[in-house]
Coordinates of C-alpha atoms in Angstrom, one line a residue:
M1 CA 1.6 10.8 -9.7
T2 CA -0.6 7.0 -9.4
A3 CA 0.2 5.7 -12.7
T4 CA 2.3 3.1 -13.9
Q5 CA 4.5 4.1 -16.6
N6 CA 5.5 1.6 -19.0
L7 CA 5.4 -1.6 -17.2
H8 CA 3.1 -5.2 -17.3
G9 CA 2.1 -7.7 -14.5
I10 CA 4.1 -8.6 -11.9
A11 CA 6.5 -5.0 -12.6
A12 CA 3.9 -2.7 -12.9
L13 CA 2.6 -3.9 -9.1
E14 CA 5.9 -3.8 -7.6
A15 CA 6.1 -0.4 -8.6
M16 CA 3.0 0.1 -7.4
F17 CA 4.0 -0.9 -4.3
A18 CA 7.9 0.6 -4.3
R19 CA 6.1 4.2 -4.7
A20 CA 3.4 3.5 -2.1
K21 CA 6.6 2.9 0.5
S22 CA 8.6 5.3 -0.5
E23 CA 5.4 7.9 0.6
S24 CA 4.8 6.2 3.8
R25 CA 1.9 4.8 3.1
A26 CA -0.2 1.6 1.6
A27 CA -1.4 1.5 -1.3
F28 CA -5.4 1.5 -2.1
L29 CA -7.0 -0.5 -4.5
P30 CA -10.2 -0.5 -5.2
Y31 CA -13.1 -3.3 -6.1
F32 CA -15.9 -2.4 -8.6
P33 CA -17.8 -4.8 -10.5
I34 CA -18.3 -4.7 -14.8
G35 CA -21.6 -4.0 -15.6
Y36 CA -22.9 -2.3 -12.5
P37 CA -25.2 -0.3 -12.4
D38 CA -24.7 -0.7 -16.2
Y39 CA -21.7 -1.2 -18.3
A40 CA -21.3 2.5 -19.9
A41 CA -21.4 3.7 -15.7
S42 CA -19.3 0.6 -14.6
L43 CA -16.8 2.3 -17.0
A44 CA -17.0 5.9 -15.9
T45 CA -16.9 5.4 -12.3
I46 CA -13.6 3.0 -12.5
K47 CA -12.3 5.9 -14.7
A48 CA -12.9 8.3 -12.1
L49 CA -11.0 6.1 -9.2
A50 CA -8.2 6.2 -11.3
D51 CA -8.6 9.9 -11.9
A52 CA -9.1 10.1 -8.1
G53 CA -5.2 8.8 -7.0
V54 CA -5.6 5.1 -6.5
D55 CA -2.9 3.3 -7.2
G56 CA -4.3 0.1 -8.9
F57 CA -7.7 -1.4 -9.7
E58 CA -9.5 -5.8 -8.6
I59 CA -11.7 -5.6 -11.5
G60 CA -14.7 -7.7 -10.7
I61 CA -15.9 -10.2 -13.3
P62 CA -19.7 -10.8 -12.3
F63 CA -20.9 -13.8 -11.6
S64 CA -23.5 -16.2 -10.6
D65 CA -22.4 -18.1 -6.9
P66 CA -19.9 -15.7 -6.0
I67 CA -19.6 -17.3 -2.7
A68 CA -16.8 -15.3 -1.1
D69 CA -19.0 -12.0 -1.7
G70 CA -21.3 -10.4 0.8
P71 CA -25.4 -9.2 0.2
T72 CA -23.2 -5.3 -2.0
I73 CA -20.7 -7.3 -4.3
Q74 CA -24.4 -10.3 -5.0
A75 CA -26.8 -7.9 -5.2
A76 CA -24.7 -5.6 -7.9
T77 CA -22.9 -8.8 -10.0
Q78 CA -26.5 -9.9 -10.3
I79 CA -27.1 -6.7 -12.5
A80 CA -24.6 -6.4 -14.2
L81 CA -25.1 -9.8 -15.2
E82 CA -29.0 -9.3 -16.0
K83 CA -27.0 -6.1 -18.6
G84 CA -25.1 -8.6 -20.5
A85 CA -22.1 -9.1 -18.4
T86 CA -19.5 -12.0 -19.7
V87 CA -16.1 -12.1 -19.4
R88 CA -15.4 -11.2 -22.9
L89 CA -16.8 -8.1 -22.2
C90 CA -14.9 -7.8 -18.6
L91 CA -11.7 -7.9 -21.1
E92 CA -13.3 -5.7 -23.3
A93 CA -13.4 -3.0 -20.4
V94 CA -10.2 -3.0 -19.2
R95 CA -9.3 -2.6 -23.0
K96 CA -11.2 0.3 -22.7
L97 CA -9.9 1.5 -20.0
R98 CA -6.4 1.5 -21.3
E99 CA -7.5 3.2 -23.8
Q100 CA -8.7 6.0 -21.9
G101 CA -5.9 6.8 -20.3
V102 CA -5.9 3.9 -16.9
R103 CA -2.5 3.5 -16.0
Q104 CA -2.9 1.9 -12.4
P105 CA -2.3 -1.8 -12.4
M106 CA -5.7 -3.8 -12.9
L107 CA -6.0 -7.3 -11.7
M108 CA -8.5 -9.1 -13.0
M109 CA -11.0 -10.6 -9.7
G110 CA -13.5 -13.6 -11.2
Y111 CA -14.1 -17.2 -9.5
A112 CA -12.6 -20.4 -11.7
N113 CA -16.1 -21.4 -13.3
P114 CA -16.9 -19.1 -15.9
L115 CA -12.5 -18.4 -16.2
V116 CA -12.0 -22.2 -16.8
A117 CA -15.4 -22.5 -19.8
Y118 CA -14.1 -19.4 -21.3
G119 CA -10.1 -21.5 -21.5
T120 CA -7.6 -20.8 -19.0
D121 CA -4.4 -20.2 -21.1
R122 CA -6.6 -18.4 -23.8
F123 CA -8.4 -15.8 -20.8
V124 CA -4.8 -14.9 -19.1
R125 CA -3.5 -14.3 -22.8
D126 CA -6.5 -12.1 -23.6
A127 CA -6.7 -10.4 -20.5
R128 CA -2.7 -9.4 -21.1
A129 CA -3.5 -8.2 -24.7
A130 CA -6.3 -6.2 -22.8
G131 CA -4.2 -4.8 -20.5
A132 CA -4.4 -6.5 -16.9
D133 CA -1.8 -7.7 -14.8
G134 CA -3.1 -10.3 -13.0
L135 CA -5.7 -12.1 -11.5
I136 CA -7.5 -12.7 -8.4
V137 CA -9.5 -16.3 -8.3
P138 CA -11.0 -16.5 -4.8
D139 CA -12.1 -20.1 -5.4
L140 CA -8.9 -21.5 -6.9
P141 CA -7.0 -23.1 -4.1
P142 CA -3.3 -23.5 -4.5
E143 CA -3.2 -26.5 -5.3
E144 CA -5.3 -26.6 -8.1
A145 CA -3.6 -23.3 -9.6
A146 CA -2.2 -24.9 -12.5
M147 CA -4.2 -24.4 -15.1
F148 CA -3.6 -20.4 -14.3
A149 CA -0.6 -20.1 -12.8
D150 CA 2.0 -22.3 -15.9
T151 CA 0.2 -19.4 -18.3
C152 CA 0.3 -16.6 -15.9
A153 CA 4.4 -17.5 -15.1
R154 CA 5.1 -17.3 -19.2
E155 CA 2.6 -13.4 -19.5
G156 CA 4.4 -12.2 -16.6
M157 CA 0.6 -12.0 -15.0
A158 CA 0.8 -12.2 -10.8
L159 CA -1.5 -15.1 -9.5
V160 CA -2.6 -13.5 -6.3
F161 CA -4.3 -16.2 -3.5
M162 CA -6.1 -15.5 -0.3
L163 CA -5.2 -16.2 3.4
A164 CA -7.3 -16.2 6.3
P165 CA -7.2 -15.9 9.9
T166 CA -7.9 -19.8 9.9
S167 CA -4.9 -20.5 8.1
N168 CA -2.7 -22.8 9.6
D169 CA 1.1 -22.7 9.3
A170 CA 1.1 -24.8 6.6
R171 CA -1.1 -23.3 4.6
I172 CA 0.1 -19.8 4.8
K173 CA 3.3 -21.8 3.6
L174 CA 2.6 -22.6 0.9
A175 CA 0.2 -19.5 -0.6
S176 CA 2.9 -17.4 0.0
A177 CA 5.4 -19.8 -2.6
A178 CA 2.8 -20.1 -5.3
A179 CA 1.5 -16.4 -4.4
T180 CA 3.0 -13.8 -7.7
G181 CA 2.5 -10.2 -7.0
F182 CA 1.1 -9.7 -3.3
I183 CA -1.0 -11.9 -0.8
Y184 CA -4.7 -10.9 -0.8
V185 CA -5.1 -11.1 3.1
V186 CA -8.7 -11.7 4.4
S187 CA -9.7 -9.5 7.5
L188 CA -11.8 -12.0 8.3
T189 CA -13.9 -15.5 8.8
G190 CA -17.2 -14.1 6.7
I191 CA -17.6 -12.7 3.1
T192 CA -17.7 -9.6 2.3
G193 CA -18.8 -6.2 3.4
A194 CA -18.6 -3.0 5.0
R195 CA -18.1 -3.2 8.9
R196 CA -17.9 -0.4 10.9
E197 CA -14.7 -2.0 13.1
L198 CA -12.0 -3.8 11.9
P199 CA -11.6 -7.5 13.7
A200 CA -9.2 -6.7 17.1
Y201 CA -6.4 -9.8 15.9
L202 CA -5.8 -8.1 12.8
K203 CA -2.6 -6.9 13.7
D204 CA -1.6 -10.1 15.3
F205 CA -2.4 -12.1 12.1
I206 CA -0.3 -9.2 9.6
A207 CA 2.6 -9.9 12.7
R208 CA 1.8 -13.8 11.7
L209 CA 2.1 -13.1 8.4
R210 CA 4.7 -11.2 7.7
A211 CA 7.4 -13.6 10.2
S212 CA 6.3 -16.3 7.1
T213 CA 6.8 -14.3 4.3
D214 CA 8.3 -11.1 2.4
K215 CA 5.0 -11.3 0.0
P216 CA 3.5 -7.9 -0.5
L217 CA 0.2 -8.3 1.9
V218 CA -3.4 -6.4 0.7
L219 CA -6.4 -6.2 3.2
G220 CA -9.6 -6.8 2.2
F221 CA -12.8 -7.4 3.8
G222 CA -14.5 -4.6 5.7
I223 CA -12.5 -1.6 5.5
S224 CA -15.1 1.0 4.3
T225 CA -14.2 4.0 5.8
P226 CA -11.3 7.0 5.5
A227 CA -10.7 6.0 8.7
H228 CA -9.7 2.4 8.2
A229 CA -8.6 3.0 5.1
R230 CA -6.0 5.2 8.0
E231 CA -5.5 2.0 10.1
V232 CA -4.7 0.2 7.8
S233 CA -3.1 2.1 5.9
G234 CA 0.3 1.6 8.7
L235 CA -0.2 -2.4 9.1
T236 CA -0.2 -3.3 5.4
D237 CA 1.4 -2.7 1.7
G238 CA -1.8 -2.6 0.0
F239 CA -5.6 -2.6 1.0
I240 CA -9.4 -3.2 -1.1
V241 CA -12.4 -2.0 -0.1
G242 CA -15.0 -3.6 -2.6
S243 CA -18.6 -3.5 -0.9
A244 CA -18.7 0.2 0.2
L245 CA -17.5 1.5 -3.0
V246 CA -20.1 -0.9 -4.9
R247 CA -22.8 0.9 -2.3
A248 CA -21.6 4.5 -3.5
G249 CA -21.8 2.6 -7.6
G250 CA -26.2 2.4 -6.4
E251 CA -26.1 7.0 -6.3
G252 CA -23.9 7.5 -9.1
V253 CA -20.5 7.7 -10.3
E254 CA -20.0 11.4 -7.8
S255 CA -20.8 9.2 -4.7
T256 CA -18.1 6.5 -5.8
R257 CA -15.7 8.8 -6.8
A258 CA -16.2 11.6 -3.4
L259 CA -15.4 7.9 -0.9
A260 CA -12.3 6.9 -3.5
A261 CA -10.9 10.3 -3.0
S262 CA -11.3 10.9 1.0
M263 CA -9.5 7.9 1.8
V264 CA -7.0 8.9 -0.9
A265 CA -6.7 12.1 1.4
A266 CA -6.5 10.1 4.4
I267 CA -3.7 8.1 3.4
R268 CA -1.5 10.5 2.5
E269 CA -1.8 12.8 6.0

């Protein structure tokens, strides 16, 4: 069973990781942006991924300057913006997905600028009310996170920070102390995008993080195939697939569902 029943926020993520660990695998959290290739299709895609057995979601909030994202996600989110995607619409999407029976944890993935414009306290409260469980802001460093952290703590919402191979010991300590829910482990230096192979230094990097924190580690950037999913499933507590699924999303809901299903099968073999 992949759904989390009657839990919210950090507690829902804890249950997700515990279930995956009990099955000797990593949790699979796909990323998909609201509004791509249009609003209705994005909801249908996320619902199909839920039905395919993924463990949780990153719900993408389109932004005009997604500095951490590669060309696939940049293009998709630009299309979503041109078709009217807004922060408010993304929150409504989460609400509708909950009404449609999606029970997996959902984290809102968005850049700081539109969230600050919306109002940080208001956004966290509205996200919780809609049914979201946490927040990932790629361009928000821990030193500047108080604008979100206090409200997230009051609402029981996870606030996730990123660590990259270039992170020094002080940065690892700071992000580990500030993060709730899990730590987003960036697998490489650069932007998002599907890669043929994962970096050779990845195991050493994960070992270095394990020595510094007991927070769950969720790997992202570059994971695009069932073989990748199988490889990282024995290495981290979770993994994120974005660009490969978004590219499939341009071909239709079934194409995205099939790719996700192949990854679900790979980590359950």
